[in-house]
Structures are given as structure tokens and as C-alpha cells.
Coordinates of C-alpha atoms in Angstrom, one line a residue:
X1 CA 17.0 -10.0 14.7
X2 CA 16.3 -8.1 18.0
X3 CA 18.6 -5.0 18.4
X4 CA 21.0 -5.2 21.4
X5 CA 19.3 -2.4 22.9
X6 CA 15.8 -4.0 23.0
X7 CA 17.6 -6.5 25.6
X8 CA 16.6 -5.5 29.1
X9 CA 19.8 -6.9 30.8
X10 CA 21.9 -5.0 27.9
X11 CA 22.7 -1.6 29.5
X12 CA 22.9 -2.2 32.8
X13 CA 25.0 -5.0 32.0
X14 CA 27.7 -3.1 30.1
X15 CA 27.7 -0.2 32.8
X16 CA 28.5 -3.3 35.3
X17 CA 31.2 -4.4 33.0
X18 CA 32.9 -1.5 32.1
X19 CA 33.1 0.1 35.7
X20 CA 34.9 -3.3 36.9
X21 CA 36.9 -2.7 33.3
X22 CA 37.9 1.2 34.8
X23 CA 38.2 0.4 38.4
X24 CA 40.0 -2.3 37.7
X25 CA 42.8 -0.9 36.4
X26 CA 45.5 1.5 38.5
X27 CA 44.3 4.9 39.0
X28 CA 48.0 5.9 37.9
X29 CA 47.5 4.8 34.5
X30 CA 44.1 6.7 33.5
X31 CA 42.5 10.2 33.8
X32 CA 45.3 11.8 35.0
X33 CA 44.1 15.4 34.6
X34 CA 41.8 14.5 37.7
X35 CA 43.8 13.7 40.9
X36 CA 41.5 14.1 43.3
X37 CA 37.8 14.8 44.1
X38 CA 36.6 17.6 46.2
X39 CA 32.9 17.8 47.1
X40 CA 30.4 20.7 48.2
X41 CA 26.9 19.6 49.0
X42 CA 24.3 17.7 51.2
X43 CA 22.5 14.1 51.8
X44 CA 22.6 13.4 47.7
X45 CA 26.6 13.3 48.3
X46 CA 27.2 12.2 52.1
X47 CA 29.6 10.5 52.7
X48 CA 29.2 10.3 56.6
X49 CA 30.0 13.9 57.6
X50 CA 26.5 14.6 59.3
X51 CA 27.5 11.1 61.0
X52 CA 30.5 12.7 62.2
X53 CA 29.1 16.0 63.5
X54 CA 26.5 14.3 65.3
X55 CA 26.2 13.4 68.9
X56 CA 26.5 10.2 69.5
X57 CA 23.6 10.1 71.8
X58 CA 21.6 11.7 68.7
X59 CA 22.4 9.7 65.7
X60 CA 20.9 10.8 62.6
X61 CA 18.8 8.0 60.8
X62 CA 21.7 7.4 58.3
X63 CA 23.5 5.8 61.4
X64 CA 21.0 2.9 61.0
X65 CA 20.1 -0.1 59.2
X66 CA 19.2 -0.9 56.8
X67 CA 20.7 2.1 55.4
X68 CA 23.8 0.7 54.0
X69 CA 22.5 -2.7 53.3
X70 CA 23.7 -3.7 49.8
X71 CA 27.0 -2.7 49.1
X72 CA 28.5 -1.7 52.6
X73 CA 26.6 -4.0 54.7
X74 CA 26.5 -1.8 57.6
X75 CA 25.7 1.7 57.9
X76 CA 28.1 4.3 56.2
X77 CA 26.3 7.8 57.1
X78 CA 25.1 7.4 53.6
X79 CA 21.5 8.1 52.7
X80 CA 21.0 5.3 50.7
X81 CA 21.2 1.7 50.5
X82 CA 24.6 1.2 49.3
X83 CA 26.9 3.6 47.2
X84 CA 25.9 6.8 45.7
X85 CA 27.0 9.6 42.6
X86 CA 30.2 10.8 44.1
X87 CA 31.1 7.0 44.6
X88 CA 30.8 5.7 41.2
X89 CA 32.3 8.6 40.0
X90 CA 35.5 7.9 42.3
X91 CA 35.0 4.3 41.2
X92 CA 35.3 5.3 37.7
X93 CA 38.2 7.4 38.6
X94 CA 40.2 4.7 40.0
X95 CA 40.1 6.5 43.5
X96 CA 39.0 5.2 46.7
X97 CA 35.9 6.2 48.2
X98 CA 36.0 9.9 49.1
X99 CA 35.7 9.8 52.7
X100 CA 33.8 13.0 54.7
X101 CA 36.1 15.3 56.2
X102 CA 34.0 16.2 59.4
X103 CA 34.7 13.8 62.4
X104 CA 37.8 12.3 60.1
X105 CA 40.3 14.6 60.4
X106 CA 42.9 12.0 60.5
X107 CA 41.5 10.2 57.1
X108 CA 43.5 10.1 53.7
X109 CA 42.6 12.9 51.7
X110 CA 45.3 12.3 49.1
X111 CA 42.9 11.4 46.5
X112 CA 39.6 13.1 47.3
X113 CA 37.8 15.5 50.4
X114 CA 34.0 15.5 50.8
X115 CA 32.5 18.3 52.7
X116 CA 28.9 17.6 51.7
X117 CA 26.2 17.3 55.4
X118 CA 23.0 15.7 54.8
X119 CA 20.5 18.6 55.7
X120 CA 22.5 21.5 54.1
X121 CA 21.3 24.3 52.6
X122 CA 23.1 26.8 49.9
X123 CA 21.6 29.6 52.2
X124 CA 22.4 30.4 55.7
X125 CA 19.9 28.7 57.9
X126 CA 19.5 32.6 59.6
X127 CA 18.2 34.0 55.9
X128 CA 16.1 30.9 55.7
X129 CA 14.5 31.3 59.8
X130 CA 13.9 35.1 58.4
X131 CA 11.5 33.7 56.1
X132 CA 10.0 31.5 58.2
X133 CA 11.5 28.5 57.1
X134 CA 13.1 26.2 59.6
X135 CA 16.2 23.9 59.1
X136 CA 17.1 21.6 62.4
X137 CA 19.2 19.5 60.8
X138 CA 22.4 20.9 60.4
X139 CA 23.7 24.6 60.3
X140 CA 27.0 23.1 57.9
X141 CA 25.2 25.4 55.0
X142 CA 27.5 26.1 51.8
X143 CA 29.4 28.8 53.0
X144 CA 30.1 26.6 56.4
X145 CA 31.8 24.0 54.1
X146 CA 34.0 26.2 51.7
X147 CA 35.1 27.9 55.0
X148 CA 35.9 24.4 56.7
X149 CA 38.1 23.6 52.9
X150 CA 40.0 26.5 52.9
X151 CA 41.0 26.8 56.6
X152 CA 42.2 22.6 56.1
X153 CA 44.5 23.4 53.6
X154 CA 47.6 23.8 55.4
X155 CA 46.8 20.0 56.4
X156 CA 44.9 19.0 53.1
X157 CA 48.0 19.9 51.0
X158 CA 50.7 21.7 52.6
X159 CA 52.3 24.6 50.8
X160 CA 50.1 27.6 48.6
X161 CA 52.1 26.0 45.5
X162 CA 51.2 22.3 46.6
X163 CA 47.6 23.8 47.3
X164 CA 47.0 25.6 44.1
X165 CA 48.3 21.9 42.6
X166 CA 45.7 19.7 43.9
X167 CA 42.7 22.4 43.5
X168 CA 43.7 22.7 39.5
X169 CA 43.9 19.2 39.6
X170 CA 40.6 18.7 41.7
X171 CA 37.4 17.3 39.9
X172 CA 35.3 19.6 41.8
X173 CA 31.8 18.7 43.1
X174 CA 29.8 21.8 43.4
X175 CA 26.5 19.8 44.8
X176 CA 24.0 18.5 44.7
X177 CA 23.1 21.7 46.9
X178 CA 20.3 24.3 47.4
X179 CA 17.5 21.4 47.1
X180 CA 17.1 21.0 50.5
X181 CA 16.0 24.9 50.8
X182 CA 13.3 24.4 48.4
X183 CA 12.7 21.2 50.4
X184 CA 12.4 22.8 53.8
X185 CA 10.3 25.4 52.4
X186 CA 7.5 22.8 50.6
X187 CA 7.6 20.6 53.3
X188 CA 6.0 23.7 55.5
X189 CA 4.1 24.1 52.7
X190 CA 4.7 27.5 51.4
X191 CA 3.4 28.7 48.1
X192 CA 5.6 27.5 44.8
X193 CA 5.9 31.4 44.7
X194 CA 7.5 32.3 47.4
X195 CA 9.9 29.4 47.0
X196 CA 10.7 30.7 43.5
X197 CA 11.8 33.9 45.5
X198 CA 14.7 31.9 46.8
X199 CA 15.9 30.9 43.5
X200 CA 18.4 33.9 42.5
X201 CA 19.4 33.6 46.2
X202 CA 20.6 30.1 45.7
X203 CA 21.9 30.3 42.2
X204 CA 23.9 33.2 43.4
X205 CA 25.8 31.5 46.4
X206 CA 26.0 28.8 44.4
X207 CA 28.0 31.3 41.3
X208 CA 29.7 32.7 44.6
X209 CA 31.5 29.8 45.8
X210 CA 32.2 28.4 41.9
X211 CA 34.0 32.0 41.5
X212 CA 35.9 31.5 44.9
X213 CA 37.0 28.2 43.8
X214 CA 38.3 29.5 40.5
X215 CA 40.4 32.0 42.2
X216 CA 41.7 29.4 44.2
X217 CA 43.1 27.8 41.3
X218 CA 39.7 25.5 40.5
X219 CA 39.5 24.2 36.6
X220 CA 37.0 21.4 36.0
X221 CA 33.2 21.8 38.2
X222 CA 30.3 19.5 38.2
X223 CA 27.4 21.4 39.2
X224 CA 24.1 19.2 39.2
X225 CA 20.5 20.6 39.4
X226 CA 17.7 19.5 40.9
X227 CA 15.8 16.2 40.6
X228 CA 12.5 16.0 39.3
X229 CA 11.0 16.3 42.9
X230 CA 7.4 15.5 41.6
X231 CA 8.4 12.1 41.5
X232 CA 9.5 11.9 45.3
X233 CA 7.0 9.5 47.2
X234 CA 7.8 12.2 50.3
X235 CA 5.7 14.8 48.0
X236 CA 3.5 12.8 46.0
X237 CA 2.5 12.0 50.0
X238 CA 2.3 15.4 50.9
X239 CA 0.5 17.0 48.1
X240 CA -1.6 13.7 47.2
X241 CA -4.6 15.1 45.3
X242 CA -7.8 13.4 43.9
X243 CA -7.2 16.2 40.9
X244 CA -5.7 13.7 38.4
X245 CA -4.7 16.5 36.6
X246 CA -2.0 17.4 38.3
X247 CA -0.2 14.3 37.4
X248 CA 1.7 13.2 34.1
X249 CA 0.0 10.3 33.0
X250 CA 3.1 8.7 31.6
X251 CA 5.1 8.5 35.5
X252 CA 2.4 9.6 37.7
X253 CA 4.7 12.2 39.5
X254 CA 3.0 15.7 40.3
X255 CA 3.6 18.0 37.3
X256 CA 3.6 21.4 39.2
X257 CA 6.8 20.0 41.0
X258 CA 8.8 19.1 38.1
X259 CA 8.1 22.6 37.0
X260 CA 9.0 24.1 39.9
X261 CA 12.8 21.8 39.6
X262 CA 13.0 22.8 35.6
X263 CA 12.5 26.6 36.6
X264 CA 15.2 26.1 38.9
X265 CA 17.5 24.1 36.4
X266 CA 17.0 27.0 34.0
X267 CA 18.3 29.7 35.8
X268 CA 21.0 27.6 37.0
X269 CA 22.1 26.6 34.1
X270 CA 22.1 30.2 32.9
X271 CA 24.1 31.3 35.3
X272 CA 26.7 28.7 34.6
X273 CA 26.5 30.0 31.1
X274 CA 27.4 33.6 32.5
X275 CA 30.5 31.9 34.7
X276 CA 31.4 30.2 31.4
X277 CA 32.2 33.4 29.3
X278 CA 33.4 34.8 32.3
X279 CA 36.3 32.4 32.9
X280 CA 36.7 30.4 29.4
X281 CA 39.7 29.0 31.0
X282 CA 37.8 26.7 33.6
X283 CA 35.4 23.9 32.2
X284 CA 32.3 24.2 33.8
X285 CA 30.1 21.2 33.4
X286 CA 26.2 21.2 34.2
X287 CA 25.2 17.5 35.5
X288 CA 21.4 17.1 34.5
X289 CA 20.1 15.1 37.8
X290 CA 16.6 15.9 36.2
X291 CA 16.7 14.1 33.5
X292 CA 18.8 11.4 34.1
X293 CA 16.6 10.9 37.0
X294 CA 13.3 11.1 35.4
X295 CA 13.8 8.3 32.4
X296 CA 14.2 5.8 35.3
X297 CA 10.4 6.7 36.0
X298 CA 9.1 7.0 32.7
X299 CA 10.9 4.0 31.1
X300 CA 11.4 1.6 34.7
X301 CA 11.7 -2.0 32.9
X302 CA 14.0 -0.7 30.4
X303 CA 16.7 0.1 33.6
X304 CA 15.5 -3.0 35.7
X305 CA 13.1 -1.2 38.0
X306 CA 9.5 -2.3 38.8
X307 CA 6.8 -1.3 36.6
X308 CA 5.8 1.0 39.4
X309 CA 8.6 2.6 40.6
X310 CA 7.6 5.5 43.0
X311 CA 6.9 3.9 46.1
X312 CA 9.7 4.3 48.9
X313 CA 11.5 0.9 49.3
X314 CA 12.1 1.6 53.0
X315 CA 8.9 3.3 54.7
X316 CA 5.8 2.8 56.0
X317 CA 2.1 3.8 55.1
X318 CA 0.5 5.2 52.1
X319 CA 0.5 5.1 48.5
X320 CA 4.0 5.7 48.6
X321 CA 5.4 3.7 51.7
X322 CA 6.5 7.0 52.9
X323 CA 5.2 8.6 56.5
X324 CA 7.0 11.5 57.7
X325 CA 6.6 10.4 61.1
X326 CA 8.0 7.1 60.7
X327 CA 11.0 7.3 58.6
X328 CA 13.6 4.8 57.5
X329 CA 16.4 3.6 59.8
X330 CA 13.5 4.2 62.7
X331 CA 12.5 1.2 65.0
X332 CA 9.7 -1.0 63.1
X333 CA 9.9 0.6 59.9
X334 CA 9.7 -2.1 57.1
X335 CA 12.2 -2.3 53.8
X336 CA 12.2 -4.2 50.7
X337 CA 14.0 -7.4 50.0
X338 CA 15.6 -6.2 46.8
X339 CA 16.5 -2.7 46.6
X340 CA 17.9 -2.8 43.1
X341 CA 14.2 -3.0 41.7
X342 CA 13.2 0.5 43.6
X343 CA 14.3 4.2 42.5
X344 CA 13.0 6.1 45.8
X345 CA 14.8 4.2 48.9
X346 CA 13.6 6.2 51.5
X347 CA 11.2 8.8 49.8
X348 CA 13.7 11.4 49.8
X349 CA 16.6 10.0 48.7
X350 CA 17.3 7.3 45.8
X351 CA 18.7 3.4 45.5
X352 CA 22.5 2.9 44.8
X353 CA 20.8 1.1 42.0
X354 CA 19.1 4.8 40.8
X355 CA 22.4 6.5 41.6
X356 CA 24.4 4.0 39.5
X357 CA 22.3 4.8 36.1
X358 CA 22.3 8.5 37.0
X359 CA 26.3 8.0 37.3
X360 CA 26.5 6.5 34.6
X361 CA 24.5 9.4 32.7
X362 CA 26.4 11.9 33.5
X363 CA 30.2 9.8 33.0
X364 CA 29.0 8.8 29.2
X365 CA 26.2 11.4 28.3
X366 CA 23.7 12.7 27.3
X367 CA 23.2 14.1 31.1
X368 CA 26.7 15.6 31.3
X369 CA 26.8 19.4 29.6
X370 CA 29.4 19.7 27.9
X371 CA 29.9 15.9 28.0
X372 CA 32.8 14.7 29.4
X373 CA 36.3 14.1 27.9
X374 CA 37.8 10.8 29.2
X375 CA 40.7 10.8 26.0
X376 CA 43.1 10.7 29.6
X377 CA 42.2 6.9 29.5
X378 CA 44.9 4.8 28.0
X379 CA 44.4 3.4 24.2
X380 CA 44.9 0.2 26.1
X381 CA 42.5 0.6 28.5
X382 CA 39.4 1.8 25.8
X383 CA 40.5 -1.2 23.4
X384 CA 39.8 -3.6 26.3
X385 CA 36.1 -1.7 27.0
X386 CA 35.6 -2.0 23.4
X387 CA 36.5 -5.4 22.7
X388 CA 34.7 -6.9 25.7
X389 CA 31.6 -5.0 25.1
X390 CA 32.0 -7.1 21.8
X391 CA 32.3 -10.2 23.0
X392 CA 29.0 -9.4 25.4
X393 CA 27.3 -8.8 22.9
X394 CA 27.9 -11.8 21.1
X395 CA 27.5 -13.5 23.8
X396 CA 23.8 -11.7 24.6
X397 CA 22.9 -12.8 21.3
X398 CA 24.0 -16.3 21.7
X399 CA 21.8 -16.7 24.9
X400 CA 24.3 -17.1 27.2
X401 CA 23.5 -14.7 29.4
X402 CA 19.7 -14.9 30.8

């Protein structure tokens, strides 16, 4: 007999199942240790803020189909087809969406906050010019946000007691951020070593703003690294060699990148090793973006993805549909009819159908370090996930689900 796992369907099928299961139920009834989300970052956890700082008469890309296409229908501000991490883990949750707080002053913030602009850098944008690297898309760096979170609260939450409440409450997302100053950096090309300068720079804002947070009253951080960026059709376009040795044979994404992003996740993690010791009161939790990103590439079937997952589903040109002067959500730029069978959606960013199994990693493990703890859900609630993952899987081995 085949083992359940050696169904294709079987994973993504349970994920499906038991995210209606959680979501389903009222968010009074589970996880109550978390309630609220508060999130740091840039594009990878958008919500719409760099929609909402923008001119109207200069929309970014995000403002345009068929960004949004799947699961909103329209666009959201959201670099992506449909939903991404931060909304799946709100899903999970049993909170609504976390809206963006720039532009939406007058939103509900009861349950969750998201200051995270697409284009934001962990560094100032004046210590990047210095080095001769250039970021035009938003000056809402790290710093920027933190300051716009602390001078809301007086409207976020009302009283220092109140305040103090909801931050030691807060599942607190601390990223993804500092990608995009490696990004702005490659992009013009400037030696890996250079770039590795910036790495103690970034780590340290990064340990800056956690240790601000904690003083504030923060207990629980998810703080993800960086992606395997070797596999991103914007650089395999870039740095497209006829050297085939600078590719790994199993996923064909360029090695020297992924190095570059495990360097990175190293010291990061170290670090966050350091803040651990340093404040054993606070949980501290590491979400692995690299790997949990980079099985979808090596192992594509197994998730649902095409056999050849690195092309951009919306772009144009190339080996990689990506060309950075036509980008997605620009006027004749083609998309894919079926996202879900894609990882890279734009060449930068990934499909809500990527962001769902790298949600799903880091809510059940392994990619969550230290793993989660979800005994806040109700006996109730897990003997319902458990005995209708049973009955799916009797069902999968009957047939009855193709």
C-alpha cells in the first residue's frame, strides 16, 4: 500500500482542511496568549501601506492587476497574487486580516497593526546613499515604522497599562526586513563583499528594535531571514551565466546567492541566540524563510508546483519571464492562467500558493525555531483536526478524492 505521504494532493490538502478547521472556529475560543498581531517589515508582509503612502497620481505596481487576482480579486497593495505569510498566520489565528496602518488611520486595529512598506530597508536610506546604494522607493525604513507604532499608541490602545497589555499580548512580526538592502545593493551590482559589509549593520537594527520592543513590554517575536535569493528569476536574470557551475544542479538557482542569504541567516540567528540569553523571559522565535522556501524548488510536484518552477508567473522576456523594465502590474505585461502552479509571481516576490506552504512551515514546523506551541487551542478544537485528518485519509485511500 502507498504511504499517505506519497499522495501528491495529501499535504496540501490537509493544510487546506485544517486552516478552514482553525479559522473556522471563534477567535475567542483558541490561542488566547496571542491577541493581536503587530508587524515590522517590507513588500514580503504588505498589507497596502506603500498603497496608502503613495500619491495617487503615482501608484506603485501593487495598485494594479493582476496583482490581487486569486483570493481578493482586485488589488489589495499586496505584492502578490492573493494572500501572503502574515495573512495565513492571522487566518490561523482566528483574526481578521491585519490591515496596514499608513493611509488607514481610521481602521480596526483591535486585533492586529501592520506597519510593514514594500521597499523598506532595516537601514536608513541616508547610510545606504553613503554607500552608494540608492533606495527610491520608500524612505518608511525600520526605524520609520517603530517610530510611527510608538507615537500611535495613545490611539492603538489608550492608557500605558492598556498599552503594555496588548504589546505582551502581541504576536510580534519582526520582518521579513533588511532583504531589500541586500537587494538594492545586488541589483547595482556591487560585489557579494561589500554587501556582506552591511550584514552586522542590519542584524544590529534589527537586535535594536527586538530590544526596544521588549522594553515595551514585547514577549513572543517572529523574526524570519532571508529567502534563498538564488532562486529569484529577478537574479537568475541578472546574473545569468553560461558557467553552469554556478548553479545547483538539483533547483537550478545560482549557488553564490544562496550563500550569500545562509551567511546572512547565520549571523542572524546568532544574534537571536544572544537576545535569547539576554531576556530568557521573552520567546524569541527564528522563522526559516530559507528553507521552507527552497523545498518548494527542489521538490516542486511534491507541493503542486510545475516541474520547473522558477520562471516569474507575471513578467515578460527571458528565461525567467522577468524584465526589469517591464514589470508586473505594467501595461502589456503578460500573467499566467493558474498562479497556484508558480512559486516566483512576479520575480521578486512569491504566489499566495508559495506563501501558503511557507505559512504552513513555520505554524507546524520544522521551519519555526523553537517551534511553536499551539496547546492554547481547545481539546475540542485539536480532536476535530485529528479526527477529520482521519477520515481524509481514509477517504484518499478509498479514491474518493482525485
Amino acid at each position: 500500500m502507498a504511504s499517505l505521504d506519497s499522495l501528491p494532493a495529501m499535504k496540501l490538502v490537509r493544510f487546506i482542511l485544517s486552516t478552514l478547521l482553525v479559522t473556522s472556529v471563534n477567535s475567542q475560543t483558541q490561542c488566547r496568549n496571542f491577541k493581536s498581531i503587530i508587524s515590522f517589515g517590507d513588500s514580503i508582509a504588505d498589507t497596502g501601506n506603500l498603497l496608502g503612502l503613495s500619491d495617487p497620481n503615482d501608484l506603485p505596481a501593487s495598485a494594479f492587476p493582476p496583482y490581487g487576482e486569486t483570493f481578493f480579486h482586485h488589488p489589495t497593495g499586496r505584492y502578490s497574487d492573493g494572500r501572503l505569510i502574515i495573512d495565513f498566520i492571522a487566518e490561523f489565528l482566528g483574526f481578521p486580516l491585519v490591515p496596514p496602518f499608513y493611509g488607514r488611520q481610521n481602521a480596526n486595529f483591535k486585533k492586529g497593526v501592520n506597519f510593514a512598506v514594500a521597499g523598506a530597508t532595516a537601514l536608513e536610506p541616508s547610510f545606504l546613499e553613503e554607500r552608494g546604494i540608492h533606495s527610491t522607493i520608500t524612505n518608511v525604513s525600520l526605524s520609520v515604522q517603530l517610530r510611527s507604532f510608538t507615537e500611535s499608541l495613545p490611539n492603538l490602545c489608550g492608557s500605558p497599562s492598556d498599552c503594555r497589555d496588548m504589546i505582551e499580548n502581541a504576536l510580534i512580526l519582526m520582518g521579513e526586513i533588511g532583504g531589500n538592502d541586500y537587494n538594492f545593493a545586488l541589483f547595482q551590482r556591487k560585489p557579494v563583499k561589500e554587501v556582506e559589509e552591511l550584514v552586522p549593520f542590519v542584524i544590529a537594527t534589527i537586535s535594536s528594535a527586538i530590544t526596544e520592543l521588549v522594553c515595551m513590554g514585547g514577549r513572543t517575536f517572529l523574526v524570519p531571514g532571508n529567502f534563498p535569493i538564488g532562486c529569484s528569476a529577478s537574479y537568475l536574470t541578472l546574473y545569468k551565466t553560461s558557467n553552469k557551475e554556478e548553479y545547483d544542479p538539483l533547483t537550478g538557482c545560482l549557488k553564490w546567492l544562496n550563500d550569500f542569504s545562509e551567511y546572512y541567516n547565520k549571523q542572524l540567528q546568532e544574534e537571536l541566540n544572544g537576545l535569547r540569553k539576554l531576556y530568557p523571559h521573552v520567546n524569541i522565535i527564528y522563522a526559516d524563510y530559507y528553507n521552507a522556501l527552497l523545498r518548494l524548488f527542489q521538490e516542486p510536484a511534491k507541493f503542486g508546483f510545475m516541474n520547473r518552477p522558477l520562471p516569474a508567473c507575471c513578467g515578460v522576456g527571458g528565461s525567467y519571464n522577468f524584465n526589469f523594465s517591464r514589470r508586473c502590474g505594467s501595461v502589456g505585461v503578460e500573467y499566467c492562467d493558474d498562479p497556484s502552479q508558480y512559486v516566483n509571481y512576479d520575480g521578486i516576490h512569491m504566489t499566495e500558493a508559495a506563501y501558503r506552504w511557507i505559512s504552513e512551515g513555520l505554524l507546524k514546523g520544522p521551519y519555526a525555531i523553537p517551534p511553536f506551541k499551539w496547546s492554547c487551542l481547545s481539546s475540542e478544537i485539536m480532536n476535530k483536526m485529528s479526527l477529520d485528518t482521519q477520515i481524509l485519509d481514509e477517504q484518499l485511500l478509498q479514491g474518493c478524492l482525485k
